[in-house]
Short mmCIF file of C-alpha atoms in Angstrom, two decimals:
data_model
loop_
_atom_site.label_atom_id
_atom_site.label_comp_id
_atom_site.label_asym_id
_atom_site.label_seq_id
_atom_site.Cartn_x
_atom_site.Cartn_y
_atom_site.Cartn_z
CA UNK A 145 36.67 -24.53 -12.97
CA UNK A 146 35.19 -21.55 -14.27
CA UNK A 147 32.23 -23.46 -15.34
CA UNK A 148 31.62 -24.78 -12.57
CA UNK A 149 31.45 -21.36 -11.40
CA UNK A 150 29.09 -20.37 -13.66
CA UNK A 151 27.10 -23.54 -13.05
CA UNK A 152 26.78 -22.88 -9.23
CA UNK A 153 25.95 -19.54 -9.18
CA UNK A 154 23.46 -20.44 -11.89
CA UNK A 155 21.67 -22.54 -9.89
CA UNK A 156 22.00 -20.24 -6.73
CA UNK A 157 19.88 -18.07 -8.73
CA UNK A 158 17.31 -20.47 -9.70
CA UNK A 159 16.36 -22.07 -6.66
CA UNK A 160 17.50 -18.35 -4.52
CA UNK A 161 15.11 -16.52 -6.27
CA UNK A 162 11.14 -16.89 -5.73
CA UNK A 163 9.05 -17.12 -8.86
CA UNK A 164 7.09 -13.87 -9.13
CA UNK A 165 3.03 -14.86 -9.99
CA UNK A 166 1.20 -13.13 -12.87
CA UNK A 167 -1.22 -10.57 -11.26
CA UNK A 168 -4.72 -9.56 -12.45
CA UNK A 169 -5.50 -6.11 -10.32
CA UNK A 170 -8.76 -5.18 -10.23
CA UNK A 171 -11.29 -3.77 -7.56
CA UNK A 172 -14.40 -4.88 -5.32
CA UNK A 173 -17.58 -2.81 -6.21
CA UNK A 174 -19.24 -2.42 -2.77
CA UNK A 175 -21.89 0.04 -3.11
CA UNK A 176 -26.01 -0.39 -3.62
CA UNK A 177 -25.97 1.15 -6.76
CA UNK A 178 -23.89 0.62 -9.82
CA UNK A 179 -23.16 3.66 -12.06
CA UNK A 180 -20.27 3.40 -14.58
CA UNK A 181 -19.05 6.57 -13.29
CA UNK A 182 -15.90 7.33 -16.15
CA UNK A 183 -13.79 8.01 -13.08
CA UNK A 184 -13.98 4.78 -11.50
CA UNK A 185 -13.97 3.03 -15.57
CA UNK A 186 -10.74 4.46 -16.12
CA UNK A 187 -9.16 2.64 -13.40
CA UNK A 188 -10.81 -0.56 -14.50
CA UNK A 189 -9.36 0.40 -17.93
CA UNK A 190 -6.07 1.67 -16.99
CA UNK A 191 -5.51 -1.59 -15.29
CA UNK A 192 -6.67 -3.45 -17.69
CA UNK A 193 -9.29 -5.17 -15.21
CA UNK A 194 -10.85 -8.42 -16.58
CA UNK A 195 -13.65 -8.88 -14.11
CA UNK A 196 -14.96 -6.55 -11.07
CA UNK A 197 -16.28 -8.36 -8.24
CA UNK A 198 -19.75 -6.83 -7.40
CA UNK A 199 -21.36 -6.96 -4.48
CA UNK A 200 -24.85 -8.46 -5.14
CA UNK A 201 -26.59 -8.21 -1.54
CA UNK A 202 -25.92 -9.31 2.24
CA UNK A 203 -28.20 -12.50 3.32
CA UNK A 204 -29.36 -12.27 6.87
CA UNK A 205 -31.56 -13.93 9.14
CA UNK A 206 -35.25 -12.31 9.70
CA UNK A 207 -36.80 -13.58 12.86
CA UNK A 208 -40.49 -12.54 11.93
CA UNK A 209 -40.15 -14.52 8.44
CA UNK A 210 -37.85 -16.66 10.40
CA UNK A 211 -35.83 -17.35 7.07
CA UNK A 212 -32.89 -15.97 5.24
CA UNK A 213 -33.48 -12.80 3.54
CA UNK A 214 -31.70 -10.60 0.73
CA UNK A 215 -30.60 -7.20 2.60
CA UNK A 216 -29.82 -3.74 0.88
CA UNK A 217 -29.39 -5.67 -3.47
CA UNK A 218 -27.78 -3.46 -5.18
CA UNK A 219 -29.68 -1.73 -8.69
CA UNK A 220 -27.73 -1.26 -11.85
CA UNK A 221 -28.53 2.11 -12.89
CA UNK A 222 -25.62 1.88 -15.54
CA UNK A 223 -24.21 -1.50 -16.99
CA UNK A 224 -21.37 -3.11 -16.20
CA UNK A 225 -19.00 -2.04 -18.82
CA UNK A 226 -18.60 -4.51 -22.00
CA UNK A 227 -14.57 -5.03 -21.37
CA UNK A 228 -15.55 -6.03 -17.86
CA UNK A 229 -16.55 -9.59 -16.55
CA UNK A 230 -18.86 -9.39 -13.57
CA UNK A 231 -17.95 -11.45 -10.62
CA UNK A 232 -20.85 -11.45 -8.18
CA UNK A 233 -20.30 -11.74 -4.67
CA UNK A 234 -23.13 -12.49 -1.72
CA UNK A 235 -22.29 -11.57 2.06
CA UNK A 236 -23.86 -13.69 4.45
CA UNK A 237 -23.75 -13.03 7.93
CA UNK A 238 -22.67 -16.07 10.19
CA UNK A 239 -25.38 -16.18 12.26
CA UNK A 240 -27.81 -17.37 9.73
CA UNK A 241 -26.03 -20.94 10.01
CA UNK A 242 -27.00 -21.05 13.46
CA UNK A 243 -30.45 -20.22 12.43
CA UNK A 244 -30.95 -22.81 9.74
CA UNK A 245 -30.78 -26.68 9.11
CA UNK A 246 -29.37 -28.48 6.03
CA UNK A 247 -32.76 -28.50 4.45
CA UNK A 248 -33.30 -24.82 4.80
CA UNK A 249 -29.36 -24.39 3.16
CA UNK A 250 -30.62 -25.63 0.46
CA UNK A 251 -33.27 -23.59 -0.27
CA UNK A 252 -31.28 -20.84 0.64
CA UNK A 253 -28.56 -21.55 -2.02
CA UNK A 254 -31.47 -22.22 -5.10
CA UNK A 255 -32.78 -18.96 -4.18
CA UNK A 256 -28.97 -17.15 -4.21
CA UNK A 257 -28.52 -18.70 -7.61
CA UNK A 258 -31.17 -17.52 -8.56
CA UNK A 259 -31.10 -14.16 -7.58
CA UNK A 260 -27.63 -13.83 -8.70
CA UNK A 261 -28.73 -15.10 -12.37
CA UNK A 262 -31.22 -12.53 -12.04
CA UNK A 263 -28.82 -9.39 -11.12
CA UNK A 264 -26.27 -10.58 -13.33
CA UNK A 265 -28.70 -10.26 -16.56
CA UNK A 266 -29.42 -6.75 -14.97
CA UNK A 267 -25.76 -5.86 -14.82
CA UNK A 268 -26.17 -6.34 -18.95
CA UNK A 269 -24.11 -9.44 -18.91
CA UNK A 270 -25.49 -12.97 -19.87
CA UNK A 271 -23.51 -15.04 -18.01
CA UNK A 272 -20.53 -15.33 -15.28
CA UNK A 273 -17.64 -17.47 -14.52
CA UNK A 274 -17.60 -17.06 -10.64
CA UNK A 275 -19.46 -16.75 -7.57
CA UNK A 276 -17.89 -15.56 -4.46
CA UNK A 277 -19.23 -16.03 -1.25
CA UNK A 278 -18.64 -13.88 1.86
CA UNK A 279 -19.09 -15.06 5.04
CA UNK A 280 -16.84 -14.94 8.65
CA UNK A 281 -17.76 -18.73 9.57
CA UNK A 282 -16.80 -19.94 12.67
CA UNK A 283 -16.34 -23.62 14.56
CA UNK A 284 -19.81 -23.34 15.60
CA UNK A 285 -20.93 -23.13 11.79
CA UNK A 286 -18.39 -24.35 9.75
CA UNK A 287 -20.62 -28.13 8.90
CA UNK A 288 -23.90 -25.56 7.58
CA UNK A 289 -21.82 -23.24 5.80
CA UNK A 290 -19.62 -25.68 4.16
CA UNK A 291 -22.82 -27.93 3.47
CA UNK A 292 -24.26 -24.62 1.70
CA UNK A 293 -21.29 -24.51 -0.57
CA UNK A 294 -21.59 -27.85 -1.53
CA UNK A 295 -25.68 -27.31 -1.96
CA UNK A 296 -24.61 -24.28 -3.70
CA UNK A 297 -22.14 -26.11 -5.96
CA UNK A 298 -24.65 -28.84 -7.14
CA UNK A 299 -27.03 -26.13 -8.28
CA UNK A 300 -28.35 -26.23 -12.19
CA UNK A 301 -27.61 -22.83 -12.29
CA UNK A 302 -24.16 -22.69 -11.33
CA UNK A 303 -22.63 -25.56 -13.27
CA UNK A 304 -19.35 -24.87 -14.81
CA UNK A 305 -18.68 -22.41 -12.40
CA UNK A 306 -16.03 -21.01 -10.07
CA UNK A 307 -17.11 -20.79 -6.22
CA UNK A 308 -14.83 -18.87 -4.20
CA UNK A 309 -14.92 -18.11 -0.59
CA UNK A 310 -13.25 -15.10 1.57
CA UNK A 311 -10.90 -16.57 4.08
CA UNK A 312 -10.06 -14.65 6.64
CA UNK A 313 -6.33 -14.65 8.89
CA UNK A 314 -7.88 -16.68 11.44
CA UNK A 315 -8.92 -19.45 8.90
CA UNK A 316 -6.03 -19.50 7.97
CA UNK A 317 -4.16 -20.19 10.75
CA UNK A 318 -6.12 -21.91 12.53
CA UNK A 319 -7.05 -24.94 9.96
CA UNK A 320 -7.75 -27.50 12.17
CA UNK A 321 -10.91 -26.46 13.92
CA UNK A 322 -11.71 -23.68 10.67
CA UNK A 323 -11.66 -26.30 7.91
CA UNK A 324 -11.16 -26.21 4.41
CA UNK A 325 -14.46 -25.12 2.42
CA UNK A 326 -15.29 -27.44 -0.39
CA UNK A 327 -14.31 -24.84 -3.18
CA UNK A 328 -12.22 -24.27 -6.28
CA UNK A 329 -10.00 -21.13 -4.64
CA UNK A 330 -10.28 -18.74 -1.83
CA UNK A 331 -9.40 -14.92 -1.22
CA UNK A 332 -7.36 -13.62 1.38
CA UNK A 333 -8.71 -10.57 3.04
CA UNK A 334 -5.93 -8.82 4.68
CA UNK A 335 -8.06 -6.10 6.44
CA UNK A 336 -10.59 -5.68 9.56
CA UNK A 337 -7.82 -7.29 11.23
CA UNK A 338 -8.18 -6.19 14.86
CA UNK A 339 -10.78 -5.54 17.41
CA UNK A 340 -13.28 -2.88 16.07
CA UNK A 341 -14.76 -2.50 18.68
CA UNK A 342 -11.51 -1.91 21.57
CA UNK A 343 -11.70 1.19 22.64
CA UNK A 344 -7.43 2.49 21.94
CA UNK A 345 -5.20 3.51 18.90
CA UNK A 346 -4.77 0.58 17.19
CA UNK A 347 -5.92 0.90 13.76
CA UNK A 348 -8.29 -1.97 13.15
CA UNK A 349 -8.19 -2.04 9.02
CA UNK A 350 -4.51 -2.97 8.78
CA UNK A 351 -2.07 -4.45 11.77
CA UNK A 352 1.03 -5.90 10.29
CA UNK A 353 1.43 -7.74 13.47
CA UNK A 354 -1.29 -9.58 13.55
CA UNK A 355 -0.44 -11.07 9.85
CA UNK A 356 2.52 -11.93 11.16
CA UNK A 357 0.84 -13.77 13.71
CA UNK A 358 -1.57 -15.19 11.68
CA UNK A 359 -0.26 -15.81 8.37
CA UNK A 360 3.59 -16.29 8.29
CA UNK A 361 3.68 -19.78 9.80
CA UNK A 362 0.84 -20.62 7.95
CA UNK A 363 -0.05 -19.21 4.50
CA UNK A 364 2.71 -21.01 2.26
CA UNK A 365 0.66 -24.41 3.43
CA UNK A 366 -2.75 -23.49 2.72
CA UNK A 367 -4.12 -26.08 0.47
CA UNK A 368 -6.55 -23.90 -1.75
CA UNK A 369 -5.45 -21.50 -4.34
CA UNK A 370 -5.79 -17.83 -2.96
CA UNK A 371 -6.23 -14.21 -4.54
CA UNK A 372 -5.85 -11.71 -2.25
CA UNK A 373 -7.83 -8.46 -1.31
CA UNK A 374 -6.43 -5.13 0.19
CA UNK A 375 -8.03 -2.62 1.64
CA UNK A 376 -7.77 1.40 0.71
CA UNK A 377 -10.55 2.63 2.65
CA UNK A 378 -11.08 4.25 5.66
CA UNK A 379 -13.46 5.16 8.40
CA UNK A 380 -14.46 7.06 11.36
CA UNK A 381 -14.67 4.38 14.71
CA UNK A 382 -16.88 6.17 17.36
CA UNK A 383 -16.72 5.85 20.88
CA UNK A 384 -19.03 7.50 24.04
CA UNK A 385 -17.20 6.82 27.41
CA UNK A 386 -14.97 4.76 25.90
CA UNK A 387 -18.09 2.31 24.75
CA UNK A 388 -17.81 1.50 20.76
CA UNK A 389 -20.84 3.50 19.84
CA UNK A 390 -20.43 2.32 15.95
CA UNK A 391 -19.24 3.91 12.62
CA UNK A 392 -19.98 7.14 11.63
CA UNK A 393 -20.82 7.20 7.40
CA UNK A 394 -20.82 10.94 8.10
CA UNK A 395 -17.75 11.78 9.45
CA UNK A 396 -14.41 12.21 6.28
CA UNK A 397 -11.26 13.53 6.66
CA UNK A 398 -12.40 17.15 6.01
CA UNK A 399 -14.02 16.90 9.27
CA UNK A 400 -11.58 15.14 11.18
CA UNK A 401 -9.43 18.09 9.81
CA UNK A 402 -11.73 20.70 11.14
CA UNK A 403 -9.71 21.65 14.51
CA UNK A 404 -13.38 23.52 15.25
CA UNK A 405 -15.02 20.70 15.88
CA UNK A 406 -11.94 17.86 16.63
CA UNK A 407 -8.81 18.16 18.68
CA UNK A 408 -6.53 15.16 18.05
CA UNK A 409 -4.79 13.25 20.90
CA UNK A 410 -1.12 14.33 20.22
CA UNK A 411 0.34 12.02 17.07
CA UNK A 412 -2.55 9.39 17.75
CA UNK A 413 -5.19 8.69 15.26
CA UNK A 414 -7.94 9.40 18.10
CA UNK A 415 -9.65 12.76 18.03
CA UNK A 416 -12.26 14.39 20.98
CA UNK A 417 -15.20 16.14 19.60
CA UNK A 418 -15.42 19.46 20.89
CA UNK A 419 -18.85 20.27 20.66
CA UNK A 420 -22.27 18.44 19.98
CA UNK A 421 -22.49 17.42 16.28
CA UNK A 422 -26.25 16.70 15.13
CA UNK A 423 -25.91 16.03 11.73
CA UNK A 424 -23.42 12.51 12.17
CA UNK A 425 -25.47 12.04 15.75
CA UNK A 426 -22.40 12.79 17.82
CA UNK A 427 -22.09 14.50 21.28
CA UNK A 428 -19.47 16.65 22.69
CA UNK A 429 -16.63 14.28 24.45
CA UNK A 430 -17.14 11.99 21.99
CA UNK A 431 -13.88 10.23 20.58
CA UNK A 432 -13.75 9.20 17.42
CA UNK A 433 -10.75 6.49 15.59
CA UNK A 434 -9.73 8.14 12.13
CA UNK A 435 -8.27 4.95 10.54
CA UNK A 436 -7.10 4.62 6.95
CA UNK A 437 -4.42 3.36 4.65
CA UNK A 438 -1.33 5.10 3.57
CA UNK A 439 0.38 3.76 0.44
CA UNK A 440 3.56 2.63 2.74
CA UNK A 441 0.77 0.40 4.80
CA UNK A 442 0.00 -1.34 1.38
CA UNK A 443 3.67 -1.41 -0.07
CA UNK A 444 4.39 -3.05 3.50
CA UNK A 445 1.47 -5.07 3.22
CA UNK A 446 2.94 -6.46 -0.09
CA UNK A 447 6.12 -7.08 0.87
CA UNK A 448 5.34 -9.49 3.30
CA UNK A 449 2.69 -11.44 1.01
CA UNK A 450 5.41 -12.02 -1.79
CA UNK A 451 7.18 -13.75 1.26
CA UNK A 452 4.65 -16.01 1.94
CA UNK A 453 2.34 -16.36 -0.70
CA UNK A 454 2.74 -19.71 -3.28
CA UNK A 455 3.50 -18.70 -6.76
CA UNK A 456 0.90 -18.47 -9.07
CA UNK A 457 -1.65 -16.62 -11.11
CA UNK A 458 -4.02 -14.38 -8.62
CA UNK A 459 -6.50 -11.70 -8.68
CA UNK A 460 -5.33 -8.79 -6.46
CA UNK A 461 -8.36 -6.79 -5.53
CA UNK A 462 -8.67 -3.88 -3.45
CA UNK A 463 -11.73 -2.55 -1.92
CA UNK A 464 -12.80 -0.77 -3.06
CA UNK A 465 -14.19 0.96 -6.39
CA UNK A 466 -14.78 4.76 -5.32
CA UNK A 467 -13.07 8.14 -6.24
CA UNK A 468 -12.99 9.34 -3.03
CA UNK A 469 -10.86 6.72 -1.84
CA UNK A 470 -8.93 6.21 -4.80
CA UNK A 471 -7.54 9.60 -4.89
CA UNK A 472 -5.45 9.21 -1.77
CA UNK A 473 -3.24 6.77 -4.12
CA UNK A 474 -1.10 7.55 -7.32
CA UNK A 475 -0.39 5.37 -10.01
CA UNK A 476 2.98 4.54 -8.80
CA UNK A 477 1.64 3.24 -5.73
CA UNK A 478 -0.47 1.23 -7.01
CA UNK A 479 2.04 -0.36 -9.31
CA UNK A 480 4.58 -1.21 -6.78
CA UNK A 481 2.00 -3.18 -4.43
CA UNK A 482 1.38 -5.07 -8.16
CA UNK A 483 5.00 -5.68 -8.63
CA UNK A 484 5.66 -6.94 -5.69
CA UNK A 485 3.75 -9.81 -6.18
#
């Protein structure tokens, strides 16, 4: 009897508890200029980073040239360091597959390889494993894009290499009229969540109600193999009568802080300018959205990602690589968002 005991508890515990997957954190590198500031290396280091996904350039449509065109590459002023892999990533901005046909996808994906081949070798590395494309497709644009990948796929230059492809929640959920992209593996971007642009005190990086709503039905059956991304930035969301009015790179915390120039709105996270502010291009009676992540958003964030996710070996990359950002987060916080997965 008492094995038996043994033997049913036993087995409780195998098929009770989920397996955990092996994690490889790292960080996106989102900026137009790389410099291997020591900073920044030490995290890479002190996580013992493999590969750092750099962002190469956006792609966008220009209507003079009326073609696809590299926006804002980024320059290597330093090289990527020798422990590191590079893994390159292009943003392309849906529109440009309502712009093209499946000839001009084509030419568009030689010329990415191409100019990825090209950065890479400037990044001081002679080769890569992965390319990662970036784009928000839609119903309308789904057959282009996912006849780019394939173009893209069949390149010379890319053979015997990973593609990847961001996924967002509603891709994810909604599979039928999203699709599947014709790629090795996907990443899950859990952040810019909600509506940017709604003028109110939701925080648009981060809504643990919308992954619910997206993802919890839904993310244990998606067929492709997924990292993940999570965010740790944050941002100042402008509004003029209530109109979005954009993002202001010139606003941080220290002004936000500065009860001279902001009042905030009670315990919200919306805060009235209080007098004209020339140098970020604001006006008085302005409102501007402070939104960021706390550790507890990401440890929450985690939580429910173990819950859903498939076992198995992932990158887990957060966006992004910067010091200012990073010092909002110890050690410890990091390393319980890692161990929960």
């Amino acid at each position: 009897m008492r094995k038996i005991s043994i033997l049913v508890i036993s087995v409780f515990f195998f098929f009770g508890c989920k397996q955990k997957s092996i994690v490889h954190p790292t960080f996106y590198y989102w900026k137009t200029d790389y410099q291997n500031k020591k900073e920044e290396t030490d995290y890479l280091d002190h996580f013992k980073s493999k590969s750092l996904y750099v962002r190469i350039m956006d792609v966008d449509f220009n209507p003079d040239l009326q073609l696809p065109v590299p926006i804002s590459p980024i320059k290597f002023s330093d090289p990527i360091p020798k422990q590191v892999n590079i893994i390159p990533v292009v943003f392309i901005v849906n529109q440009v597959f309502n712009k093209i046909d499946t000839l001009q996808t084509a030419v568009m994906a030689n010329r990415i390889a191409k100019f990825v081949a090209a950065k890479v070798k400037q990044a001081g590395k002679q080769n890569y494993a992965e390319l990662q494309i970036d784009c928000d497709w839609t119903k309308g644009t789904r057959n282009r894009y996912f006849k780019f990948l394939e173009q893209l796929s069949a390149n010379s230059l890319l053979k015997g290499k990973t593609i990847s492809v961001t996924l967002r929640l509603h891709q994810i959920k909604n599979i039928v009229s999203s699709g599947i992209p014709p790629v090795e593996k996907g990443i899950l971007m859990c952040y810019n969540m909600g509506n940017l642009r709604k003028y109110g005190e939701q925080n648009s990086i981060l809504d643990q109600n919308e992954m619910n709503l997206y993802l919890k039905d839904f993310l244990e059956q998606y067929p492709l193999p997924l990292d993940v991304a999570l965010p740790i930035f944050e941002w100042a969301v402008v509004f003029r009568n209530e109109q979005y009015a954009g993002i202001s790179r010139r606003i941080e915390k220290i002004q936000i802080e500065d009860k001279k120039l902001f009042k905030r709105r009670g315990n919200s996270i919306l805060y009235d300018l209080l007098t004209d502010y020339p140098a970020a291009g604001l006006k008085q009676g302005d409102v501007v959205r402070w939104e960021e992540i706390s550790p507890e958003d990401l440890l929450s964030t985690s939580e429910f990602l173990s819950r859903y996710l498939s076992p198995r070996e992932r990158n887990l990359v957060f966006y992004h690589l910067d010091t200012d950002l990073l010092k909002h987060f110890t050690d410890e916080d990091f390393q319980k968002v890692i161990a929960n997965f």
